XYZ file of N, CA, C and O in Angstrom:
580
model
N 9.339 -46.487 -8.391
C 10.708 -45.212 -8.229
C 10.099 -43.986 -8.106
O 10.518 -43.440 -7.518
N 8.421 -44.006 -8.003
C 7.968 -42.672 -8.219
C 7.591 -42.106 -6.864
O 7.844 -41.069 -6.590
N 7.753 -43.155 -5.777
C 7.691 -42.475 -4.132
C 8.419 -42.217 -3.734
O 8.963 -41.082 -3.171
N 10.097 -42.411 -4.132
C 11.298 -42.112 -3.641
C 11.187 -40.512 -4.093
O 12.197 -39.714 -3.584
N 11.293 -40.248 -5.167
C 11.488 -38.937 -6.253
C 10.184 -38.252 -5.333
O 10.576 -37.180 -5.097
N 8.555 -38.313 -4.821
C 8.123 -37.468 -4.662
C 8.775 -37.466 -3.269
O 8.379 -36.242 -2.601
N 8.902 -38.784 -2.301
C 9.745 -38.134 -1.052
C 10.914 -36.608 -0.593
O 10.798 -36.171 -0.530
N 11.261 -37.172 -2.149
C 12.681 -36.165 -2.403
C 12.226 -34.586 -2.599
O 13.099 -33.504 -1.567
N 10.907 -34.794 -3.863
C 10.774 -33.445 -3.489
C 9.917 -32.566 -2.654
O 10.234 -31.129 -2.499
N 9.488 -33.789 -1.818
C 8.619 -32.745 -0.406
C 9.631 -32.449 0.478
O 9.038 -31.522 0.789
N 10.991 -33.372 0.678
C 11.876 -32.737 1.401
C 12.016 -31.495 0.978
O 12.679 -30.765 1.665
N 12.806 -31.631 -0.125
C 13.482 -29.965 -0.730
C 12.841 -29.321 -1.194
O 13.220 -27.730 -0.983
N 11.204 -28.427 -1.233
C 10.425 -27.708 -1.552
C 10.350 -27.352 -0.637
O 10.586 -25.717 -0.923
N 10.768 -26.679 0.787
C 10.659 -25.668 1.374
C 11.887 -24.809 1.705
O 12.409 -23.993 1.407
N 13.232 -25.709 1.172
C 14.507 -25.174 0.686
C 14.360 -24.338 -0.520
O 14.779 -23.185 -0.887
N 13.279 -24.685 -1.597
C 13.357 -24.281 -3.040
C 12.671 -22.738 -2.911
O 13.095 -21.699 -3.641
N 11.663 -22.273 -1.821
C 10.960 -21.570 -1.873
C 11.219 -20.464 -0.644
O 10.206 -19.816 -0.539
N 12.323 -20.836 0.296
C 12.282 -19.800 0.888
C 13.284 -18.749 0.730
O 14.125 -18.590 -0.324
N 13.212 -17.305 0.931
C 13.629 -16.478 0.871
C 15.134 -16.387 1.427
O 15.128 -16.993 2.776
N 16.011 -16.151 1.524
C 17.519 -16.044 2.360
C 17.526 -14.967 3.245
O 16.782 -13.626 3.034
N 17.736 -15.384 4.598
C 17.284 -14.678 5.650
C 18.901 -14.351 6.361
O 19.453 -15.516 5.963
N 19.584 -12.896 6.115
C 20.611 -12.765 6.579
C 20.842 -12.394 8.335
O 19.719 -12.086 8.632
N 21.248 -13.191 8.426
C 21.592 -12.798 9.680
C 23.541 -12.360 10.864
O 24.058 -12.644 9.601
N 22.781 -11.716 11.589
C 24.310 -11.014 12.203
C 25.407 -11.867 12.593
O 24.836 -13.223 12.324
N 26.392 -11.591 12.306
C 27.802 -12.145 12.226
C 27.967 -12.512 13.551
O 28.178 -11.453 14.336
N 28.524 -13.557 14.215
C 28.398 -14.416 15.239
C 29.416 -13.391 16.746
O 29.674 -12.692 17.494
N 30.441 -14.021 15.330
C 32.300 -13.128 15.494
C 31.953 -11.227 15.434
O 32.494 -10.806 16.652
N 31.396 -11.106 14.619
C 30.473 -9.181 14.933
C 30.063 -8.952 16.485
O 30.822 -7.688 16.449
N 29.559 -9.807 16.705
C 28.609 -9.491 17.576
C 29.532 -9.428 19.319
O 29.338 -8.851 20.176
N 30.515 -10.328 19.299
C 31.131 -10.630 19.852
C 31.969 -9.520 20.434
O 32.658 -8.953 21.693
N 32.487 -9.218 18.751
C 33.899 -7.970 19.039
C 33.084 -6.910 19.562
O 33.644 -5.829 20.013
N 31.699 -6.774 19.143
C 30.926 -4.891 19.648
C 31.185 -5.295 20.982
O 31.463 -4.703 21.651
N 30.461 -6.448 21.901
C 30.725 -6.683 23.615
C 31.726 -6.389 23.980
O 31.423 -5.767 24.720
N 33.243 -7.094 23.148
C 33.959 -7.358 23.809
C 34.729 -5.632 23.768
O 36.025 -5.411 24.918
N 34.788 -4.975 22.492
C 35.716 -3.789 22.131
C 35.230 -2.643 21.607
O 35.982 -1.801 21.739
N 33.580 -3.114 21.809
C 33.040 -1.667 21.659
C 33.554 -1.438 19.960
O 33.074 0.162 19.809
N 33.884 -1.648 19.568
C 34.687 -1.472 17.852
C 33.942 -2.611 16.614
O 34.519 -3.676 17.514
N 33.129 -1.821 15.923
C 33.084 -2.811 14.761
C 32.597 -2.247 13.697
O 31.529 -2.113 13.358
N 33.450 -1.497 13.368
C 33.480 -0.777 12.172
C 33.282 -1.879 10.811
O 33.511 -2.695 10.543
N 31.750 -1.312 10.414
C 31.503 -2.298 8.976
C 30.983 -3.562 9.385
O 30.882 -4.537 8.442
N 30.609 -3.942 10.467
C 30.295 -5.482 11.052
C 28.741 -5.515 10.432
O 27.986 -5.117 10.007
N 28.504 -6.652 10.539
C 26.866 -7.382 9.983
C 26.615 -7.645 11.412
O 27.089 -8.831 11.778
N 25.464 -6.961 12.134
C 25.391 -6.732 13.566
C 23.545 -6.986 12.647
O 22.748 -6.735 13.412
N 22.932 -7.135 11.750
C 21.757 -7.149 11.251
C 21.029 -8.588 11.604
O 21.631 -9.510 12.155
N 19.631 -8.176 12.289
C 19.087 -8.760 13.353
C 19.786 -9.518 14.444
O 18.868 -10.201 15.514
N 20.747 -8.701 14.907
C 21.671 -8.944 15.936
C 20.203 -8.832 17.471
O 19.658 -7.598 17.188
N 20.629 -9.242 18.041
C 19.722 -8.867 19.351
C 20.859 -8.164 20.652
O 21.560 -8.976 21.143
N 21.165 -6.885 20.341
C 21.563 -6.300 21.450
C 21.128 -5.450 22.093
O 21.348 -4.531 22.445
N 20.025 -5.997 22.971
C 18.393 -5.812 24.173
C 19.623 -5.284 24.965
O 20.454 -6.078 25.748
N 19.531 -3.876 25.945
C 20.471 -3.491 27.233
C 21.733 -3.781 26.800
O 22.719 -3.672 27.672
N 22.281 -3.275 25.673
C 23.736 -3.093 25.745
C 24.447 -1.709 25.740
O 23.530 -1.478 25.767
N 25.516 -2.398 26.729
C 26.302 -0.629 26.762
C 26.724 -0.768 26.260
O 28.234 -1.018 25.932
N 27.116 0.083 24.953
C 27.585 0.386 23.574
C 27.902 1.785 23.591
O 28.172 2.965 22.718
N 28.209 2.327 24.670
C 28.620 3.970 24.855
C 29.909 4.344 24.082
O 31.753 2.907 24.266
N 29.985 5.011 23.300
C 31.469 5.303 22.030
C 31.397 4.157 21.612
O 32.535 4.693 20.849
N 30.430 3.219 21.064
C 31.062 2.287 20.473
C 31.189 3.162 18.584
O 30.571 3.712 18.409
N 32.082 2.258 18.125
C 32.413 2.664 16.959
C 31.372 1.422 15.987
O 31.804 0.943 15.693
N 30.518 2.019 15.190
C 29.620 1.702 13.899
C 29.776 1.971 12.990
O 28.508 1.908 12.583
N 30.663 2.796 12.672
C 30.584 3.475 11.131
C 30.815 2.407 10.500
O 31.256 0.959 9.965
N 29.313 2.746 9.300
C 28.878 1.605 7.694
C 28.639 0.476 8.711
O 28.587 -0.486 8.084
N 28.175 0.210 9.926
C 27.895 -1.410 10.672
C 26.826 -1.433 9.571
O 25.645 -0.334 9.514
N 26.226 -2.330 9.262
C 24.896 -3.221 9.135
C 23.833 -3.483 10.676
O 24.345 -4.777 10.802
N 23.156 -2.819 11.055
C 22.161 -2.963 11.820
C 20.645 -2.839 11.421
O 19.961 -3.040 12.191
N 20.334 -3.417 10.309
C 18.860 -3.756 9.616
C 18.265 -4.971 10.459
O 19.062 -6.080 10.779
N 17.417 -4.196 11.631
C 16.010 -5.082 12.080
C 16.746 -5.402 13.298
O 16.899 -6.371 14.355
N 17.731 -4.819 13.664
C 18.725 -5.238 15.187
C 17.746 -4.904 15.936
O 17.125 -3.932 16.321
N 17.367 -5.385 17.313
C 17.125 -5.426 18.901
C 18.164 -4.699 19.512
O 18.893 -5.166 20.122
N 18.043 -3.151 19.256
C 18.580 -2.199 20.751
C 17.868 -1.889 21.254
O 17.920 -0.689 21.844
N 16.526 -2.379 21.965
C 15.486 -2.060 23.114
C 16.493 -1.847 23.957
O 17.165 -2.949 25.095
N 16.131 -0.556 24.887
C 17.579 -0.361 26.394
C 18.831 -0.153 26.173
O 19.158 -0.256 26.775
N 19.545 0.135 25.120
C 20.828 -0.423 24.692
C 21.460 1.091 24.970
O 20.313 2.034 24.965
N 22.357 1.651 25.365
C 23.121 2.809 25.948
C 23.463 3.004 24.564
O 25.026 2.320 24.002
N 23.660 3.870 24.023
C 24.637 4.366 22.226
C 24.893 5.937 22.797
O 25.200 6.420 21.820
N 25.392 6.133 24.175
C 25.730 7.302 24.398
C 27.518 7.414 23.502
O 27.712 6.508 23.793
N 27.372 8.572 22.806
C 28.233 8.915 22.433
C 28.639 7.900 21.180
O 30.061 8.251 20.493
N 28.214 7.120 20.408
C 28.730 5.940 19.355
C 28.227 6.620 18.189
O 27.781 7.586 18.536
N 29.569 6.371 17.411
C 29.401 6.480 15.797
C 28.769 6.061 15.315
O 29.149 4.882 14.588
N 27.896 6.166 14.693
C 26.867 5.334 14.005
C 26.811 6.239 11.792
O 26.237 5.866 11.489
N 27.696 6.879 11.943
C 28.195 7.459 10.428
C 27.791 6.092 9.385
O 28.442 5.441 9.454
N 26.950 6.622 8.738
C 27.202 5.459 7.575
C 25.863 4.343 7.852
O 26.186 3.355 7.040
N 25.732 3.875 9.193
C 25.376 2.721 9.530
C 23.776 2.812 9.011
O 23.094 3.761 8.610
N 23.510 1.113 8.427
C 22.072 1.153 8.285
C 21.294 0.492 9.282
O 21.731 -0.618 9.903
N 20.452 0.930 10.037
C 19.545 0.890 11.364
C 17.800 1.109 10.170
O 17.561 0.764 11.309
N 17.932 -0.039 9.036
C 16.324 -0.102 8.598
C 15.326 -0.422 9.429
O 16.146 -2.123 9.639
N 14.396 -0.478 10.235
C 14.196 -1.704 10.813
C 14.384 -2.100 12.540
O 13.781 -2.891 12.798
N 15.067 -1.181 12.604
C 15.888 -1.471 13.733
C 14.739 -1.091 15.504
O 14.109 -0.068 15.123
N 15.355 -1.779 16.351
C 14.049 -1.274 17.048
C 14.962 -0.640 18.531
O 15.786 -1.219 18.966
N 14.844 0.659 18.479
C 15.301 1.246 19.601
C 14.817 1.842 20.945
O 14.583 3.042 21.497
N 13.535 0.848 21.141
C 12.596 0.908 21.881
C 13.550 1.672 23.137
O 13.935 0.596 23.569
N 12.866 2.726 23.970
C 13.344 3.182 25.113
C 15.468 3.102 25.428
O 15.869 2.909 26.295
N 15.821 3.023 24.369
C 17.236 3.413 23.948
C 17.983 4.409 24.304
O 16.816 5.748 24.448
N 19.050 5.182 25.167
C 19.682 6.049 25.114
C 20.672 6.553 23.720
O 21.450 5.849 23.985
N 19.878 7.270 23.263
C 21.023 7.697 21.747
C 21.362 8.896 22.057
O 21.021 10.126 22.059
N 22.465 9.392 22.710
C 22.900 11.153 24.154
C 23.889 10.955 22.939
O 25.276 10.026 23.111
N 24.561 12.343 22.569
C 25.674 12.518 21.938
C 26.233 11.905 20.387
O 27.799 11.740 20.902
N 25.210 10.911 19.971
C 25.891 10.113 18.922
C 25.487 10.463 17.755
O 24.674 11.705 17.385
N 26.392 10.196 16.577
C 26.921 10.482 15.292
C 25.982 9.541 14.543
O 26.545 8.376 14.567
N 24.733 9.998 13.731
C 24.013 9.409 12.731
C 23.950 9.710 11.605
O 22.641 9.668 10.630
N 24.712 10.538 11.335
C 25.624 11.012 9.956
C 25.528 9.937 8.913
O 25.732 9.146 8.975
N 24.307 10.831 7.654
C 24.297 9.796 6.475
C 23.579 8.262 6.930
O 23.814 7.433 6.296
N 23.485 8.220 7.721
C 22.724 6.703 8.177
C 21.227 6.699 7.822
O 20.773 7.598 7.142
N 21.077 4.977 7.507
C 19.334 4.542 7.114
C 18.617 4.379 8.482
O 18.877 3.860 9.075
N 18.145 5.858 8.309
C 17.305 5.382 9.928
C 15.570 4.721 9.540
O 14.461 5.266 10.124
N 15.743 4.332 8.411
C 13.705 4.264 7.856
C 13.602 3.079 8.467
O 14.036 2.195 8.898
N 11.857 3.438 8.867
C 11.541 2.322 10.304
C 12.136 1.763 10.626
O 11.385 1.213 11.930
N 13.042 3.207 11.315
C 13.086 2.707 13.423
C 12.594 3.199 13.860
O 11.719 4.055 14.124
N 12.283 2.116 15.187
C 11.340 2.527 16.116
C 12.025 3.176 17.255
O 12.830 2.089 18.319
N 11.934 4.570 17.610
C 12.445 4.987 18.301
C 11.297 4.971 20.083
O 11.932 6.202 20.412
N 10.313 4.435 19.840
C 9.247 4.236 21.234
C 9.889 4.818 22.482
O 10.890 3.622 22.320
N 9.919 5.575 23.140
C 9.941 5.788 24.152
C 11.501 6.309 24.478
O 12.022 6.167 25.762
N 12.552 6.463 23.399
C 13.702 6.495 23.362
C 14.185 8.099 23.752
O 13.171 8.957 23.598
N 15.430 8.134 24.391
C 15.777 9.016 24.405
C 16.925 9.724 23.379
O 17.949 8.899 23.256
N 16.533 10.922 22.987
C 17.881 11.306 21.868
C 18.312 12.446 22.187
O 17.026 13.605 21.949
N 18.918 12.352 23.134
C 19.581 14.333 22.873
C 21.083 14.283 22.074
O 21.888 13.479 22.523
N 21.272 15.598 21.281
C 22.059 16.066 21.130
C 22.682 15.222 19.632
O 23.907 14.947 20.008
N 21.982 14.415 19.072
C 22.278 13.337 18.044
C 22.347 14.186 16.735
O 21.911 15.081 16.453
N 23.575 14.388 16.524
C 23.990 14.527 15.066
C 23.046 13.628 13.613
O 23.765 12.766 13.912
N 21.991 14.368 13.121
C 21.637 13.644 12.095
C 21.852 13.707 10.433
O 21.075 13.909 9.814
N 22.945 14.674 10.820
C 23.064 15.070 9.378
C 22.886 14.500 8.026
O 23.880 13.404 7.762
N 22.330 14.264 7.003
C 22.107 13.627 5.827
C 21.632 12.308 6.291
O 21.272 11.383 5.555
N 20.927 11.525 7.157
C 20.124 10.854 7.812
C 18.860 10.107 6.632
O 17.819 11.525 6.779
N 18.422 9.442 6.490
C 17.471 9.053 6.582
C 16.354 8.805 7.020
O 17.082 7.659 7.963
N 15.462 8.903 7.378
C 14.349 9.257 8.273
C 12.888 8.921 7.929
O 12.277 9.811 8.638
N 12.915 8.352 6.914
C 11.534 7.695 6.559
C 10.704 6.604 7.498
O 11.251 5.717 7.556
N 9.853 7.204 8.139
C 8.602 6.151 8.084
C 9.450 5.818 9.905
O 8.800 5.034 10.630
N 10.232 6.814 10.410
C 10.469 7.173 11.893
C 8.953 6.474 12.992
O 7.830 7.089 12.518
N 8.905 5.762 13.923
C 8.202 5.745 15.071
C 8.531 6.326 16.427
O 9.786 6.002 16.736
N 7.973 7.623 16.384
C 8.289 8.334 17.700
C 7.658 8.170 19.038
O 7.840 9.043 19.886
N 7.047 7.184 18.946
C 5.691 7.632 20.122
C 6.232 7.395 21.729
O 7.193 6.866 22.445
N 6.102 8.418 22.385
C 6.513 9.135 23.649
C 8.093 9.433 23.441
O 8.502 8.920 24.646
N 8.433 9.648 22.234
C 9.963 9.542 22.526
C 10.882 11.241 22.714
O 9.979 12.099 22.591
N 11.563 11.131 23.775
C 11.950 12.304 24.021
C 12.963 13.013 23.209
O 13.797 12.229 23.250
N 13.476 14.013 22.772
C 13.798 14.368 21.739
C 14.623 15.339 21.382
O 13.374 16.647 21.686
N 15.315 16.008 21.846
C 15.796 17.338 22.353
C 17.712 17.604 21.796
O 18.468 16.732 21.499
N 17.731 18.745 20.824
C 18.851 19.452 20.001
C 19.329 18.490 19.558
O 20.509 17.727 18.767
N 18.390 17.803 18.348
C 18.400 16.372 17.464
C 17.561 16.736 16.292
O 16.194 17.478 16.192
N 17.754 17.246 15.108
C 16.825 17.252 13.953
C 16.260 16.781 13.937
O 16.124 15.947 12.457
N 15.005 15.813 14.585
C 14.044 15.289 13.980
C 12.952 15.537 14.610
O 12.769 16.354 16.043
N 11.562 16.056 13.804
C 10.539 16.381 14.524
C 9.597 15.719 13.171
O 9.310 14.663 12.540
N 8.125 15.791 14.302
C 7.141 15.354 13.269
C 6.310 16.580 13.048
O 6.083 17.599 13.373
N 6.703 16.776 11.766
C 6.231 17.795 10.972
C 6.528 19.604 11.444
O 6.956 19.409 12.573
N 6.160 20.776 10.785
C 6.502 21.623 11.632
C 7.927 22.210 11.297
O 8.419 21.630 10.760
N 8.201 23.287 12.071
C 10.025 23.935 12.073
C 10.763 22.412 12.804
O 10.880 22.531 14.100
N 12.036 22.663 12.074
C 12.942 22.146 13.028
C 13.726 23.030 13.730
O 13.846 23.924 13.674
N 14.100 22.586 14.967
C 15.194 23.538 16.364
C 16.506 22.908 16.391
O 17.128 22.366 15.534
């Protein structure tokens, strides 16, 4: 009798000690890509690399850990969005609204951030290697422009 119990416990053990991983809602990804409207959507961990999200409405969306490498976010509204840990390497973020958004630990390596509004945004541990930032209140120390 003991061997079957041990076998069952052996099969269940990985499930007992794993933390829940929240993943993007596939319906929300489809909605965003087809309509560019996804206010309040769960896009956490989504692969949106090279996506054309020009003028997208992503207000209050959860983009935690999303891959937005090479994405075009020109004119996108990300007011109140959570982008913590998102990868925006080489992304184009022009005339975008990032008001009150969470930009903590966002990777903006080689990104182009022009005329973006970051009023009230949290920006702890931004990665800005080779980023081009103009007319946007993001800087590394010193005076803000």
